[in-house]
Short mmCIF file of C-alpha atoms in Angstrom, two decimals:
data_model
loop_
_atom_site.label_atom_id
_atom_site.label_comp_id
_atom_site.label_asym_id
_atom_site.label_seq_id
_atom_site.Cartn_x
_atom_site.Cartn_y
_atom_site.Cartn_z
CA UNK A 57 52.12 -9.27 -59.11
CA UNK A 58 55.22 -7.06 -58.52
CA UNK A 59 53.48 -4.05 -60.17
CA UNK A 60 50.36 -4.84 -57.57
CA UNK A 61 52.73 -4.84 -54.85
CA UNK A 62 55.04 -2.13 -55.47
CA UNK A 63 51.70 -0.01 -56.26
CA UNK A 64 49.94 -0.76 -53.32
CA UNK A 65 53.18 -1.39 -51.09
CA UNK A 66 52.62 -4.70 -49.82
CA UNK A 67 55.04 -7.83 -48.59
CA UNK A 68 55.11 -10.97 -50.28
CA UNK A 69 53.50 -12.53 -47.29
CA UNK A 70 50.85 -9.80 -47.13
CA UNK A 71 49.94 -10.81 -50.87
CA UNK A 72 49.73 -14.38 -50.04
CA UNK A 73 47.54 -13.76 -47.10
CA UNK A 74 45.20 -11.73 -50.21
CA UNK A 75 45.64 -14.15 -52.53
CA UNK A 76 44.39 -17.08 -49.67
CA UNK A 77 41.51 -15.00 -49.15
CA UNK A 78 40.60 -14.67 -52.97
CA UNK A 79 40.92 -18.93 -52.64
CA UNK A 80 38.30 -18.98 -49.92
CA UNK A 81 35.65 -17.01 -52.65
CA UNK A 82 36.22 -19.17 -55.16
CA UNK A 83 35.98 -22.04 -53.14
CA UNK A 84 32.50 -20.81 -51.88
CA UNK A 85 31.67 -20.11 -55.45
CA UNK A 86 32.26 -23.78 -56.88
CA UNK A 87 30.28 -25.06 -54.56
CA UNK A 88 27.70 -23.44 -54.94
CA UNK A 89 27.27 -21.08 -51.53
CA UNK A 90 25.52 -17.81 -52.11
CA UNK A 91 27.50 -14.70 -50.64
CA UNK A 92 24.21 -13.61 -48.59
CA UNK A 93 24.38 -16.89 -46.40
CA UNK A 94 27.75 -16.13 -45.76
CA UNK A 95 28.02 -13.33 -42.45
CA UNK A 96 31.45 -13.50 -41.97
CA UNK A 97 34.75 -15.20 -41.80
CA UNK A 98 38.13 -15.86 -40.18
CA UNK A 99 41.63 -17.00 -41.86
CA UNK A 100 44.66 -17.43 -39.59
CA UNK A 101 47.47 -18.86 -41.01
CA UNK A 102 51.61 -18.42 -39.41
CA UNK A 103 51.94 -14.64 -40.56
CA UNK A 104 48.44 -13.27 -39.53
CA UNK A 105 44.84 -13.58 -38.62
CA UNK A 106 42.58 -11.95 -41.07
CA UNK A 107 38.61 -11.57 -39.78
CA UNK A 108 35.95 -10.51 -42.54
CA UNK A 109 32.52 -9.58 -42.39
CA UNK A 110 30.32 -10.02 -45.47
CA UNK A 111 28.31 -6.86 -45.89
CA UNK A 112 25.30 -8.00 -48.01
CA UNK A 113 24.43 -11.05 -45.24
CA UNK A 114 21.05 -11.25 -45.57
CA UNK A 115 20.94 -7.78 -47.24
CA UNK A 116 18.02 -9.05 -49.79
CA UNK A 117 16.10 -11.25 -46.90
CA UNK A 118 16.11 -8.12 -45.08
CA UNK A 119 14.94 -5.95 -47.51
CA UNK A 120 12.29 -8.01 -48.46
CA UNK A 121 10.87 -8.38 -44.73
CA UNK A 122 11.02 -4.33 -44.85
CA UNK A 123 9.01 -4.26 -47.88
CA UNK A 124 6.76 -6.28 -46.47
CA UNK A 125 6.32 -4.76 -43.53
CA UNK A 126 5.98 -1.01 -45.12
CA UNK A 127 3.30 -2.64 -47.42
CA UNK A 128 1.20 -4.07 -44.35
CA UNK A 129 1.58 -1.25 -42.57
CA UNK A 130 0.26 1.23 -45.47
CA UNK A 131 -2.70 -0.91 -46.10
CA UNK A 132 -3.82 -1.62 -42.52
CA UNK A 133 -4.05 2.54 -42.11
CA UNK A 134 -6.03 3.08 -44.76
CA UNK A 135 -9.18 1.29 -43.30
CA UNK A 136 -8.27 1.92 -39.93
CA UNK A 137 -11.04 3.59 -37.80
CA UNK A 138 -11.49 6.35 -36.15
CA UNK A 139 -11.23 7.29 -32.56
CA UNK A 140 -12.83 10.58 -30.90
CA UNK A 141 -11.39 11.72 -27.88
CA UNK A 142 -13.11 10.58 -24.69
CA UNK A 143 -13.68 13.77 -22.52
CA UNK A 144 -12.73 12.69 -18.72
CA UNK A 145 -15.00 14.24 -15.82
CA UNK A 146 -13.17 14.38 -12.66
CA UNK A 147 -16.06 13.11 -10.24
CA UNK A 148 -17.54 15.78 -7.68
CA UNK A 149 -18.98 13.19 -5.26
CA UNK A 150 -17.28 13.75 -2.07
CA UNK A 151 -16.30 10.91 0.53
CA UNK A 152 -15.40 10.62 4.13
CA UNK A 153 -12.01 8.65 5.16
CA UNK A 154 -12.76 6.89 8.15
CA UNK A 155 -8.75 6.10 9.76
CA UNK A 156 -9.36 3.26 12.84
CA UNK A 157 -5.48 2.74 14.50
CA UNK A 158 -7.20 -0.29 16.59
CA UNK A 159 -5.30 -1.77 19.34
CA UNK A 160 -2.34 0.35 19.18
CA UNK A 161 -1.29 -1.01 23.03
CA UNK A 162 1.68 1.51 23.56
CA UNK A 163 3.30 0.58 26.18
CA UNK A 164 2.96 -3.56 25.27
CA UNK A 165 6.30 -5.36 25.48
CA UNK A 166 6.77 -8.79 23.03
CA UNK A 167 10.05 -10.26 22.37
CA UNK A 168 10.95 -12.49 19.38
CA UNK A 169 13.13 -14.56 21.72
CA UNK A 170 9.64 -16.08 23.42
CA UNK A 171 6.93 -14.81 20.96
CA UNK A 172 8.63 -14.59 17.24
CA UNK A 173 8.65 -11.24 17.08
CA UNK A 174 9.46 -7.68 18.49
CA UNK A 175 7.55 -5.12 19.98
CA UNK A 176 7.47 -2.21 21.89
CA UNK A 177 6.62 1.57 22.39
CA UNK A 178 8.82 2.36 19.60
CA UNK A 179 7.31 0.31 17.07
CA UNK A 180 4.00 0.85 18.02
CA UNK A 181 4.34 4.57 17.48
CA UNK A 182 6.16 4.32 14.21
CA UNK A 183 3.48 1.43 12.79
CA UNK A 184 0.96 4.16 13.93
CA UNK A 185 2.38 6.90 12.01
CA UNK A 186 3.27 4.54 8.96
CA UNK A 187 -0.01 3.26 8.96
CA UNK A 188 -1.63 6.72 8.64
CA UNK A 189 0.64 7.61 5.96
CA UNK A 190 -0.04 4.50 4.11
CA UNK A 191 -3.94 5.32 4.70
CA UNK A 192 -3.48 8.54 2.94
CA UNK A 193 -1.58 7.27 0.61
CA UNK A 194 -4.36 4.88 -0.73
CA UNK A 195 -7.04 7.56 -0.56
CA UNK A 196 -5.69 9.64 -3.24
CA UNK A 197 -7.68 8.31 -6.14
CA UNK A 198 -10.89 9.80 -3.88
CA UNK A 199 -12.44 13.31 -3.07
CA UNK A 200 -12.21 13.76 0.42
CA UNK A 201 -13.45 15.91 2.36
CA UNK A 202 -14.10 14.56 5.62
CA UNK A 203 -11.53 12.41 7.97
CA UNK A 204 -13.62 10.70 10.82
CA UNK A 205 -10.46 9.38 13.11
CA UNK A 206 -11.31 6.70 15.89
CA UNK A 207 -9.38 7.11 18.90
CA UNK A 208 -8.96 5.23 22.23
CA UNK A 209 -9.55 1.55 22.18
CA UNK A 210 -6.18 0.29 23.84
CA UNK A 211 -3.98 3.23 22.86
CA UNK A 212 -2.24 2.54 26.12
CA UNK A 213 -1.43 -1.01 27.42
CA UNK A 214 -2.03 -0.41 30.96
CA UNK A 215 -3.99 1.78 33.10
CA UNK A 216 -1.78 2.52 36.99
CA UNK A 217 1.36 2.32 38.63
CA UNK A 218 1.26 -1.79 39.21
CA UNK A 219 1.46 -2.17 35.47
CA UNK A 220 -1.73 -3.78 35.13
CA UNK A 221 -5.29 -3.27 32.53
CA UNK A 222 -8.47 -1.37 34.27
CA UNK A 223 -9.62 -4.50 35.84
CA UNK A 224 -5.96 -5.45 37.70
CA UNK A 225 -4.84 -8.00 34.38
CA UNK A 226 -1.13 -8.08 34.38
CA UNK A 227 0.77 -7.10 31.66
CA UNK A 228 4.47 -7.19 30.48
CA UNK A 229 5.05 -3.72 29.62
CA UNK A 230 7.70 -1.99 27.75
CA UNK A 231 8.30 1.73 29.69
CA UNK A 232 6.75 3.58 32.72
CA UNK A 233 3.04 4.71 32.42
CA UNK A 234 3.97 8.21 32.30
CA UNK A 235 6.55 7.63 29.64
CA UNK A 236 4.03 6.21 27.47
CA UNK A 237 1.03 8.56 28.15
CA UNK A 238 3.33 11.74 26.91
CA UNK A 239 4.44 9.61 23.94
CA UNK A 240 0.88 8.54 23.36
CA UNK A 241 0.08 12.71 23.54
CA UNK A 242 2.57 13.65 21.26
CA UNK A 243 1.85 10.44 18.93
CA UNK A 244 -2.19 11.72 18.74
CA UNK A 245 -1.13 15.70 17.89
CA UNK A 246 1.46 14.30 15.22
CA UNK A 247 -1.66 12.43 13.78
CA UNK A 248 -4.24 15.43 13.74
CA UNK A 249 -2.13 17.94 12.67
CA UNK A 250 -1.30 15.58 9.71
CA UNK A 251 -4.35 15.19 8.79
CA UNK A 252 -5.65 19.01 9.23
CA UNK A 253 -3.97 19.56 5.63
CA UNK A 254 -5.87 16.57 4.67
CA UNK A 255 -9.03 17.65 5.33
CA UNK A 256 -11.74 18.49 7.95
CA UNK A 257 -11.71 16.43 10.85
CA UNK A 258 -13.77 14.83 13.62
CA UNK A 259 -12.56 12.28 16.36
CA UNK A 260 -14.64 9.85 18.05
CA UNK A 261 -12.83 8.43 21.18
CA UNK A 262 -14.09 4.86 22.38
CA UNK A 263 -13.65 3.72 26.37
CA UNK A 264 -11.30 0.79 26.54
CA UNK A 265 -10.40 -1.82 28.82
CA UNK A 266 -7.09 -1.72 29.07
CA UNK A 267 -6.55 1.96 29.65
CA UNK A 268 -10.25 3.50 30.66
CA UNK A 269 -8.88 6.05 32.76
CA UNK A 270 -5.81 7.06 30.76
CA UNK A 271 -7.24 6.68 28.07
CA UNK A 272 -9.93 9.08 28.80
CA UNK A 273 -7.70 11.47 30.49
CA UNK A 274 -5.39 11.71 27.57
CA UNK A 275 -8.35 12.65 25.06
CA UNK A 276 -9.25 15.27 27.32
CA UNK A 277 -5.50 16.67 27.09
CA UNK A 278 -6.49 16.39 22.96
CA UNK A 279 -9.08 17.86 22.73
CA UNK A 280 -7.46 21.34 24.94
CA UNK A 281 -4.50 21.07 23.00
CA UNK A 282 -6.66 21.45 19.63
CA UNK A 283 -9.17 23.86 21.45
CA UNK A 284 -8.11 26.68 18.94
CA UNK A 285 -8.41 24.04 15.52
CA UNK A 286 -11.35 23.54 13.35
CA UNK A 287 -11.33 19.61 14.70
CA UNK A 288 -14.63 18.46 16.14
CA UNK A 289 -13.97 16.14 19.26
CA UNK A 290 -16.84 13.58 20.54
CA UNK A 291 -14.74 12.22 23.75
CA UNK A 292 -16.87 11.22 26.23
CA UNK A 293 -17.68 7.87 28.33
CA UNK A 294 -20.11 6.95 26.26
CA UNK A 295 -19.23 3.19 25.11
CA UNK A 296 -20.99 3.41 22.17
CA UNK A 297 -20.91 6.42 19.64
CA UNK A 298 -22.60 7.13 16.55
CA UNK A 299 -21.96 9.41 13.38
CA UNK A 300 -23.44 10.65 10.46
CA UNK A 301 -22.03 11.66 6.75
CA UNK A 302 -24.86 12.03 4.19
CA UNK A 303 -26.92 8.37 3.91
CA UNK A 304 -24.09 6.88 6.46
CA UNK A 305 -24.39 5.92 10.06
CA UNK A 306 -21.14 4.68 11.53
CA UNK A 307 -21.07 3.35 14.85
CA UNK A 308 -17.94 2.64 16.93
CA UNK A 309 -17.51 0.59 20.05
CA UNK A 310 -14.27 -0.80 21.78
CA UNK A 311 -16.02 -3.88 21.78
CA UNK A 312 -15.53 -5.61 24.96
CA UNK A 313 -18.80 -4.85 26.33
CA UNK A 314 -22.35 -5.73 24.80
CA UNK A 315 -22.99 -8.41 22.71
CA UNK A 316 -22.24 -8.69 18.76
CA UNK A 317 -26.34 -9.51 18.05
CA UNK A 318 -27.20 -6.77 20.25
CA UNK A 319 -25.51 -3.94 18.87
CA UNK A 320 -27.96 -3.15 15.61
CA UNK A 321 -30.86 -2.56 18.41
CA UNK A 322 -28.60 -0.97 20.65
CA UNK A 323 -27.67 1.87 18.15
CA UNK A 324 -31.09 1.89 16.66
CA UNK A 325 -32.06 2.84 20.38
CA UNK A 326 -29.20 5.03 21.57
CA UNK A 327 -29.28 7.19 18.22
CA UNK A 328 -33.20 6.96 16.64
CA UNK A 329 -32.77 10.19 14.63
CA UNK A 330 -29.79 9.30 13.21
CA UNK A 331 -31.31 5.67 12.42
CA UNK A 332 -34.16 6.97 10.72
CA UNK A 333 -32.39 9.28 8.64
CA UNK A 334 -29.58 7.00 7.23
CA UNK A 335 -30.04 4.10 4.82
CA UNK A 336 -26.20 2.77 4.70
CA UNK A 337 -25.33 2.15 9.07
CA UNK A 338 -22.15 0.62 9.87
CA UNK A 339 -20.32 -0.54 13.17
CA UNK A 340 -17.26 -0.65 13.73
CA UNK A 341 -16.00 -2.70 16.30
CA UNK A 342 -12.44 -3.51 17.68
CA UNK A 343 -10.64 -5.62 21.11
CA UNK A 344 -10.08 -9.12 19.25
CA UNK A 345 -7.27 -7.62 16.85
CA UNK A 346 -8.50 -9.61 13.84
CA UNK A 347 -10.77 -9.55 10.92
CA UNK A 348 -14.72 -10.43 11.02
CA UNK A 349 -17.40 -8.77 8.70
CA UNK A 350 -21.12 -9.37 9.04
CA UNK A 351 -24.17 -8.09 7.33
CA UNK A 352 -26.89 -7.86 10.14
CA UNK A 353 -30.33 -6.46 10.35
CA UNK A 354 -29.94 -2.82 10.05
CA UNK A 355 -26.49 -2.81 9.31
CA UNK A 356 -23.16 -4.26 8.77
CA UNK A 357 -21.03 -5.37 11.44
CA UNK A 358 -16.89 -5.31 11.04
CA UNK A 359 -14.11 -5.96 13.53
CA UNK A 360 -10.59 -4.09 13.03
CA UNK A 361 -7.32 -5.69 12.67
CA UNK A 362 -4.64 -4.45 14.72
CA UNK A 363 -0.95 -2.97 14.08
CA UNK A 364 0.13 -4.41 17.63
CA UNK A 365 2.90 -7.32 17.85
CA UNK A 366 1.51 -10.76 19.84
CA UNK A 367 2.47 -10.82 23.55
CA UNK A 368 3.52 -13.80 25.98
CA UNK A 369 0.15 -14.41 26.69
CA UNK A 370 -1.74 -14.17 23.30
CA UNK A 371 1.34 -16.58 21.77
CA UNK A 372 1.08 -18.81 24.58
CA UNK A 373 -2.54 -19.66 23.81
CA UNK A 374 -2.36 -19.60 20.13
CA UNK A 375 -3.89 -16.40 19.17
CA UNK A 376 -0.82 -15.30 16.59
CA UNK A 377 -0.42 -15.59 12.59
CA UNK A 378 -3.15 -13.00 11.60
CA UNK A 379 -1.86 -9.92 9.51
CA UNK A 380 -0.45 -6.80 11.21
CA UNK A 381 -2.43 -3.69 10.43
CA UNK A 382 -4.10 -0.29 9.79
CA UNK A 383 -7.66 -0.11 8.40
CA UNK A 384 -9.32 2.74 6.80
CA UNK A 385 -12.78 3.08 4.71
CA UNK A 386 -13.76 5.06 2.21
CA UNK A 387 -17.66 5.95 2.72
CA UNK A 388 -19.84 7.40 -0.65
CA UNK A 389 -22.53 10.33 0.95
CA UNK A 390 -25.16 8.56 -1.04
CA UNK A 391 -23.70 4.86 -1.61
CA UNK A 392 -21.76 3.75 1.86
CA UNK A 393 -18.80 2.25 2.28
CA UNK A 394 -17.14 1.81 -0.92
CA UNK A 395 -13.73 1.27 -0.51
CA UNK A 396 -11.49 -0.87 2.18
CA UNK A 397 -8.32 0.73 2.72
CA UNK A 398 -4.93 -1.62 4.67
CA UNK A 399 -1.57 -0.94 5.26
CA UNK A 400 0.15 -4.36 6.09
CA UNK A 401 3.03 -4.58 8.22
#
């Protein structure tokens, strides 16, 4: 032992610590542990704390499992099948995107101190944008190359000076009328010019009976501002309008006026060419700010949801708890209405 230490330079207590070590393999050996189950090891004593590792742990076990695995592998490919490639064709059926901001109310004031929740001009612009974006967002996966927006119905919560609805309802109102017709204005050209790099676009305005006059005067400041745009505008007083994109006819209406049974007839009447010549005929419908779908004689029947917050007067008498929201549809030339497009707030 003093040629091992003076050749390899170690202490007496370093060759102890060696020799300990050289105890603990022999000790495994006699009784009978094999090195592989072994991973690694710690002896401490008063001079020092020696940790080992044991580099064949397992070494064989693993090997094996990789021979294994290298032989499955090897014998699965050579009866494994084969795959052409699937040629994709991007479809070339176009669609129209039919964006329907019901019930916007700007100008509506709720506060979550008597209602639950906020609302206000502010909001009701920014769900209005976010809820177009959101739209757009979801119509990606389609070819579009009409937008049919639907104006009007309620953009503005009141209609005159005394802060009151068409017919002299009372309203609590966030703002001054004046305030919120220029922010409705600039709200509506924010929207259009949007969606001009979308695609081509028509707008069909519906009479409402919260803001009939405004709300007609302000699509007339629309349509002047966009006189020199490719957008087609259909803003008259007409309570009912109709339109047409390949096999669909899609009917609007505020919805505050005739009668749910009545309408198939009505637009049947109103619009006979445009009857006759469509298969798929759709109306859309708006005022009770929830959802209802119907398939009627002639045609299929859907209220709108609306991205307006519940007032002291709608939470008072329990109309609340329905979802918060802009609706779109996606409508096939040949086919209909395909697709139903929300953005939830």
């Amino acid at each position: 032992m003093k040629n091992n230490s003076a050749r390899f330079r170690l202490k007496q207590d370093e060759i102890e610590i060696l020799m300990q070590y050289r105890g603990i393999k022999e000790a495994t050996d006699e009784a009978g542990v094999d090195d592989k189950d072994v991973k690694h090891g710690w002896l401490k004593t008063k001079q020092a704390s020696l940790f080992f590792k044991n580099p064949n742990f397992k070494a064989e076990e693993l090997n094996e499992i990789q021979r294994i695995k290298d032989e499955c592998i090897s014998e699965v490919k050579k009866y494994a099948p084969k795959y052409h490639a699937i040629e994709t064709i991007k479809s070339e059926d176009t669609h129209l995107l039919v964006i329907d901001i019901a019930d916007l109310h700007i100008g509506k004031l709720a506060t979550a101190f008597e209602t639950g929740e906020d609302y206000n001009s502010q909001i009701a612009v920014k769900r209005a944008k976010d809820g177009l974006q959101g739209i757009l967002n979801k119509a990606k996966g389609f070819n579009i190359d009409k937008v049919l927006f639907v104006a009007g119905n309620d953009i503005l919560h009141t209609d005159n000076t005394r802060r009151t609805t068409t017919a002299g309802t009372p309203q609590d109102t966030d703002g001054m009328w004046y305030d919120n017709f220029i922010m409705a204005k600039n709200l509506y050209i924010d929207l259009l010019e949007k969606l001009l790099s979308f695609a081509e676009v028509e707008v069909v305005y519906n009479p409402s009976n919260h803001d009939l006059t405004h709300g007609f005067f302000l699509m007339q400041l629309i349509e002047a501002h966009f006189a020199n745009s490719t957008i087609k505008f259909n803003v008259n007083l007409l309570h009912r309008k109709a339109f047409k994109y390949g096999n669909n006819l899609i009917g609007t209406t505020h919805g505050d006026g005739a009668k749910i049974e009545h309408l198939p007839l009505l637009l049947a009447t109103e619009f006979p060419i445009l009857w006759s010549e469509t298969k798929h005929r759709y109306i859309y419908s708006h005022h009770v700010h929830h959802k209802t779908s119907k398939d009627m004689i002639g045609c299929t029947f859907e209220t709108l949801r609306s991205p307006s917050g519940s007032d002291s007067w709608h939470h008072k008498n329990g109309y609340t708890g329905v979802p918060k929201a802009v609706e779109g549809y996606i409508h096939h030339k040949e086919f209909g209405q395909i697709a139903r497009l929300t953005h939830i707030f």
